[in-house]
PDB file of C-alpha atoms and ligand atoms in Angstrom:
ATOM      1  CA  ARG N 288     -62.611  35.907 -53.557  1.00  0.00           C
ATOM      2  CA  GLU N 289     -58.971  34.815 -53.293  1.00  0.00           C
ATOM      3  CA  SER N 290     -58.449  31.841 -50.951  1.00  0.00           C
ATOM      4  CA  ARG N 291     -55.791  31.925 -48.242  1.00  0.00           C
ATOM      5  CA  HIS N 292     -53.827  29.347 -50.189  1.00  0.00           C
ATOM      6  CA  ASP N 293     -54.060  31.326 -53.432  1.00  0.00           C
ATOM      7  CA  LYS N 294     -52.917  34.408 -51.550  1.00  0.00           C
ATOM      8  CA  PHE N 295     -49.951  32.439 -50.191  1.00  0.00           C
ATOM      9  CA  LEU N 296     -49.012  31.327 -53.709  1.00  0.00           C
ATOM     10  CA  ARG N 297     -49.311  34.879 -55.044  1.00  0.00           C
ATOM     11  CA  GLN N 298     -47.191  36.349 -52.277  1.00  0.00           C
ATOM     12  CA  HIS N 299     -44.644  33.619 -51.687  1.00  0.00           C
ATOM     13  CA  VAL N 300     -44.128  31.385 -54.720  1.00  0.00           C
ATOM     14  CA  ASP N 301     -42.345  32.440 -57.919  1.00  0.00           C
ATOM     15  CA  PHE N 302     -41.236  29.533 -60.079  1.00  0.00           C
ATOM     16  CA  PRO N 303     -39.452  29.560 -62.381  1.00  0.00           C
ATOM     17  CA  LYS N 304     -37.959  32.724 -60.947  1.00  0.00           C
ATOM     18  CA  THR N 305     -39.103  35.836 -62.816  1.00  0.00           C
ATOM     19  CA  ASN N 306     -36.389  37.947 -64.464  1.00  0.00           C
ATOM     20  CA  SER N 307     -33.614  35.918 -62.864  1.00  0.00           C
ATOM     21  CA  GLU N 308     -31.036  38.229 -64.414  1.00  0.00           C
ATOM     22  CA  LEU N 309     -32.058  41.045 -62.067  1.00  0.00           C
ATOM     23  CA  ASP N 310     -30.117  41.655 -58.880  1.00  0.00           C
ATOM     24  CA  ALA N 311     -32.045  40.937 -55.676  1.00  0.00           C
ATOM     25  CA  ARG N 312     -32.914  44.561 -55.005  1.00  0.00           C
ATOM     26  CA  ARG N 313     -34.410  45.132 -58.449  1.00  0.00           C
ATOM     27  CA  TYR N 314     -36.122  41.743 -58.304  1.00  0.00           C
ATOM     28  CA  CYS N 315     -37.779  42.689 -54.998  1.00  0.00           C
ATOM     29  CA  ASN N 316     -38.819  46.140 -56.153  1.00  0.00           C
ATOM     30  CA  LEU N 317     -40.400  44.635 -59.282  1.00  0.00           C
ATOM     31  CA  MET N 318     -42.023  41.558 -57.752  1.00  0.00           C
ATOM     32  CA  MET N 319     -43.358  43.157 -54.580  1.00  0.00           C
ATOM     33  CA  GLN N 320     -45.251  45.530 -56.832  1.00  0.00           C
ATOM     34  CA  ARG N 321     -46.245  42.961 -59.458  1.00  0.00           C
ATOM     35  CA  ARG N 322     -47.620  40.575 -56.820  1.00  0.00           C
ATOM     36  CA  GLY N 323     -49.751  43.271 -55.234  1.00  0.00           C
ATOM     37  CA  MET N 324     -47.890  43.926 -51.998  1.00  0.00           C
ATOM     38  CA  THR N 325     -47.276  47.657 -52.473  1.00  0.00           C
ATOM     39  CA  ALA N 326     -50.751  48.959 -53.301  1.00  0.00           C
ATOM     40  CA  THR N 327     -51.603  50.981 -50.177  1.00  0.00           C
ATOM     41  CA  ILE N 328     -48.743  50.258 -47.808  1.00  0.00           C
ATOM     42  CA  CYS N 329     -45.406  48.597 -48.517  1.00  0.00           C
ATOM     43  CA  LYS N 330     -45.501  45.078 -47.005  1.00  0.00           C
ATOM     44  CA  PRO N 331     -42.451  45.279 -44.704  1.00  0.00           C
ATOM     45  CA  SER N 332     -40.999  41.791 -45.276  1.00  0.00           C
ATOM     46  CA  ASN N 333     -41.827  39.116 -47.796  1.00  0.00           C
ATOM     47  CA  THR N 334     -40.032  35.998 -48.986  1.00  0.00           C
ATOM     48  CA  PHE N 335     -40.397  34.444 -52.440  1.00  0.00           C
ATOM     49  CA  ILE N 336     -39.816  30.700 -52.716  1.00  0.00           C
ATOM     50  CA  HIS N 337     -38.449  29.610 -56.084  1.00  0.00           C
ATOM     51  CA  GLY N 338     -40.007  26.148 -56.067  1.00  0.00           C
ATOM     52  CA  SER N 339     -42.921  24.687 -58.033  1.00  0.00           C
ATOM     53  CA  HIS N 340     -46.454  24.929 -56.649  1.00  0.00           C
ATOM     54  CA  PRO N 341     -46.644  21.137 -56.132  1.00  0.00           C
ATOM     55  CA  ASP N 342     -43.263  21.022 -54.401  1.00  0.00           C
ATOM     56  CA  VAL N 343     -44.195  23.910 -52.087  1.00  0.00           C
ATOM     57  CA  ASP N 344     -47.681  22.509 -51.383  1.00  0.00           C
ATOM     58  CA  ALA N 345     -46.076  19.166 -50.489  1.00  0.00           C
ATOM     59  CA  ILE N 346     -44.382  20.788 -47.457  1.00  0.00           C
ATOM     60  CA  CYS N 347     -47.724  20.267 -45.709  1.00  0.00           C
ATOM     61  CA  SER N 348     -47.624  16.514 -46.382  1.00  0.00           C
ATOM     62  CA  ASP N 349     -44.853  14.235 -47.583  1.00  0.00           C
ATOM     63  CA  GLY N 350     -42.418  17.066 -48.376  1.00  0.00           C
ATOM     64  CA  GLY N 351     -42.230  18.428 -44.862  1.00  0.00           C
ATOM     65  CA  THR N 352     -41.646  17.555 -41.240  1.00  0.00           C
ATOM     66  CA  TYR N 353     -43.930  18.656 -38.427  1.00  0.00           C
ATOM     67  CA  TYR N 354     -42.577  21.498 -36.293  1.00  0.00           C
ATOM     68  CA  THR N 355     -45.288  22.728 -33.907  1.00  0.00           C
ATOM     69  CA  GLU N 356     -48.942  23.795 -33.961  1.00  0.00           C
ATOM     70  CA  ASN N 357     -49.681  23.907 -37.694  1.00  0.00           C
ATOM     71  CA  TYR N 358     -46.126  24.646 -38.815  1.00  0.00           C
ATOM     72  CA  TYR N 359     -44.096  22.402 -41.089  1.00  0.00           C
ATOM     73  CA  ASP N 360     -40.470  22.624 -42.226  1.00  0.00           C
ATOM     74  CA  SER N 361     -39.658  21.691 -45.806  1.00  0.00           C
ATOM     75  CA  SER N 362     -37.454  18.667 -46.309  1.00  0.00           C
ATOM     76  CA  ALA N 363     -36.087  20.227 -49.485  1.00  0.00           C
ATOM     77  CA  TYR N 364     -33.805  23.215 -49.728  1.00  0.00           C
ATOM     78  CA  PHE N 365     -35.382  25.894 -51.923  1.00  0.00           C
ATOM     79  CA  PRO N 366     -33.779  28.934 -53.523  1.00  0.00           C
ATOM     80  CA  ILE N 367     -35.463  31.957 -51.938  1.00  0.00           C
ATOM     81  CA  THR N 368     -35.392  35.725 -52.252  1.00  0.00           C
ATOM     82  CA  ALA N 369     -36.128  37.601 -49.031  1.00  0.00           C
ATOM     83  CA  CYS N 370     -37.338  41.161 -49.546  1.00  0.00           C
ATOM     84  CA  ARG N 371     -37.240  43.713 -46.756  1.00  0.00           C
ATOM     85  CA  ILE N 372     -38.336  47.316 -46.896  1.00  0.00           C
ATOM     86  CA  VAL N 373     -35.631  49.951 -46.742  1.00  0.00           C
ATOM     87  CA  GLY N 374     -36.165  52.074 -43.646  1.00  0.00           C
ATOM     88  CA  GLY N 375     -38.611  54.876 -44.180  1.00  0.00           C
ATOM     89  CA  SER N 376     -40.634  53.865 -47.220  1.00  0.00           C
ATOM     90  CA  GLN N 377     -43.929  52.804 -45.664  1.00  0.00           C
ATOM     91  CA  SER N 378     -46.094  53.832 -48.591  1.00  0.00           C
ATOM     92  CA  PRO N 379     -45.448  53.611 -52.341  1.00  0.00           C
ATOM     93  CA  PRO N 380     -43.080  53.919 -54.075  1.00  0.00           C
ATOM     94  CA  CYS N 381     -41.642  51.058 -52.009  1.00  0.00           C
ATOM     95  CA  ASN N 382     -37.912  50.487 -51.930  1.00  0.00           C
ATOM     96  CA  TYR N 383     -36.699  47.005 -50.948  1.00  0.00           C
ATOM     97  CA  ARG N 384     -33.477  45.321 -50.081  1.00  0.00           C
ATOM     98  CA  GLY N 385     -33.180  41.781 -51.402  1.00  0.00           C
ATOM     99  CA  ARG N 386     -31.194  38.782 -50.204  1.00  0.00           C
ATOM    100  CA  THR N 387     -30.992  35.387 -51.875  1.00  0.00           C
ATOM    101  CA  ASN N 388     -30.367  32.092 -50.131  1.00  0.00           C
ATOM    102  CA  THR N 389     -31.014  28.378 -50.453  1.00  0.00           C
ATOM    103  CA  GLN N 390     -32.680  26.993 -47.357  1.00  0.00           C
ATOM    104  CA  ARG N 391     -35.443  24.951 -45.822  1.00  0.00           C
ATOM    105  CA  VAL N 392     -38.590  27.001 -45.300  1.00  0.00           C
ATOM    106  CA  ARG N 393     -41.242  26.916 -42.587  1.00  0.00           C
ATOM    107  CA  VAL N 394     -44.898  27.375 -43.485  1.00  0.00           C
ATOM    108  CA  ALA N 395     -48.234  27.229 -41.702  1.00  0.00           C
ATOM    109  CA  CYS N 396     -50.644  24.676 -43.158  1.00  0.00           C
ATOM    110  CA  ILE N 397     -54.439  24.702 -43.108  1.00  0.00           C
ATOM    111  CA  ASN N 398     -56.392  21.842 -44.641  1.00  0.00           C
ATOM    112  CA  GLY N 399     -53.113  20.446 -45.951  1.00  0.00           C
ATOM    113  CA  GLU N 400     -52.178  23.606 -47.846  1.00  0.00           C
ATOM    114  CA  PRO N 401     -49.639  26.341 -47.028  1.00  0.00           C
ATOM    115  CA  VAL N 402     -51.275  29.630 -46.043  1.00  0.00           C
ATOM    116  CA  HIS N 403     -48.532  31.574 -44.273  1.00  0.00           C
ATOM    117  CA  PHE N 404     -44.765  31.935 -44.461  1.00  0.00           C
ATOM    118  CA  LYS N 405     -42.937  31.793 -41.138  1.00  0.00           C
ATOM    119  CA  ALA N 406     -40.025  34.205 -40.954  1.00  0.00           C
ATOM    120  CA  PRO N 407     -36.877  32.656 -39.482  1.00  0.00           C
ATOM    121  CA  LEU N 408     -35.805  29.017 -39.485  1.00  0.00           C
TER     122      LEU N 408
HETATM  123  N1  UM3 I 556     -42.392  37.482 -43.915  1.00  0.00           N
HETATM  124  C1  UM3 I 556     -41.759  36.844 -44.957  1.00  0.00           C
HETATM  125  N2  UM3 I 556     -40.413  36.659 -44.883  1.00  0.00           N
HETATM  126  C2  UM3 I 556     -39.684  37.070 -43.815  1.00  0.00           C
HETATM  127  C3  UM3 I 556     -40.336  37.708 -42.769  1.00  0.00           C
HETATM  128  C4  UM3 I 556     -41.692  37.908 -42.839  1.00  0.00           C
HETATM  129  O1  UM3 I 556     -42.414  36.443 -45.943  1.00  0.00           O
HETATM  130  O2  UM3 I 556     -38.444  36.858 -43.799  1.00  0.00           O
HETATM  131  C5  UM3 I 556     -43.863  37.670 -43.981  1.00  0.00           C
HETATM  132  C6  UM3 I 556     -44.638  36.472 -43.580  1.00  0.00           C
HETATM  133  C7  UM3 I 556     -45.943  37.061 -43.090  1.00  0.00           C
HETATM  134  C8  UM3 I 556     -45.556  38.417 -42.573  1.00  0.00           C
HETATM  135  O3  UM3 I 556     -46.816  37.242 -44.164  1.00  0.00           O
HETATM  136  O4  UM3 I 556     -44.280  38.729 -43.149  1.00  0.00           O
HETATM  137  C9  UM3 I 556     -45.474  38.490 -41.059  1.00  0.00           C
HETATM  138  O5  UM3 I 556     -44.525  37.598 -40.563  1.00  0.00           O
HETATM  139  P1  UM3 I 556     -47.880  36.135 -44.652  1.00  0.00           P
HETATM  140  O6  UM3 I 556     -48.763  35.820 -43.485  1.00  0.00           O
HETATM  141  O7  UM3 I 556     -48.587  36.813 -45.774  1.00  0.00           O
HETATM  142  O8  UM3 I 556     -47.132  34.919 -45.103  1.00  0.00           O
END
């Protein structure tokens, strides 16, 4: 069975960025499907971090600063693509809007590994 950390990597880490020539909307529509987030319902919001697995994992230790509870903010700025469902499409085919940015990211850590992406920073 997939661990929480493996699920986090599947849903939130894409490095190097897949099909970087695509615009953000096409990227989201492709990757939300390819990473298994559109099977039964369209996951409403999901952010992809374009950083290496070790660099993202390090947010929970020397690459991050403690925020609160089990949340840590990355020290590094990562390129990200934030995907958000276009109003209406709750079930497949899922239509997303995409937005790119470069920013620090906030994650929840369990046993020193990221398991959850925290929306705003
Ligand atoms: N989510 C993102 N990016 C956003 C907003 C929400 O990835 O900008 C995800 C994180 C959570 C879920 O999924 O939406 C609820 O906040 P996760 O637990 O699988 O990381």
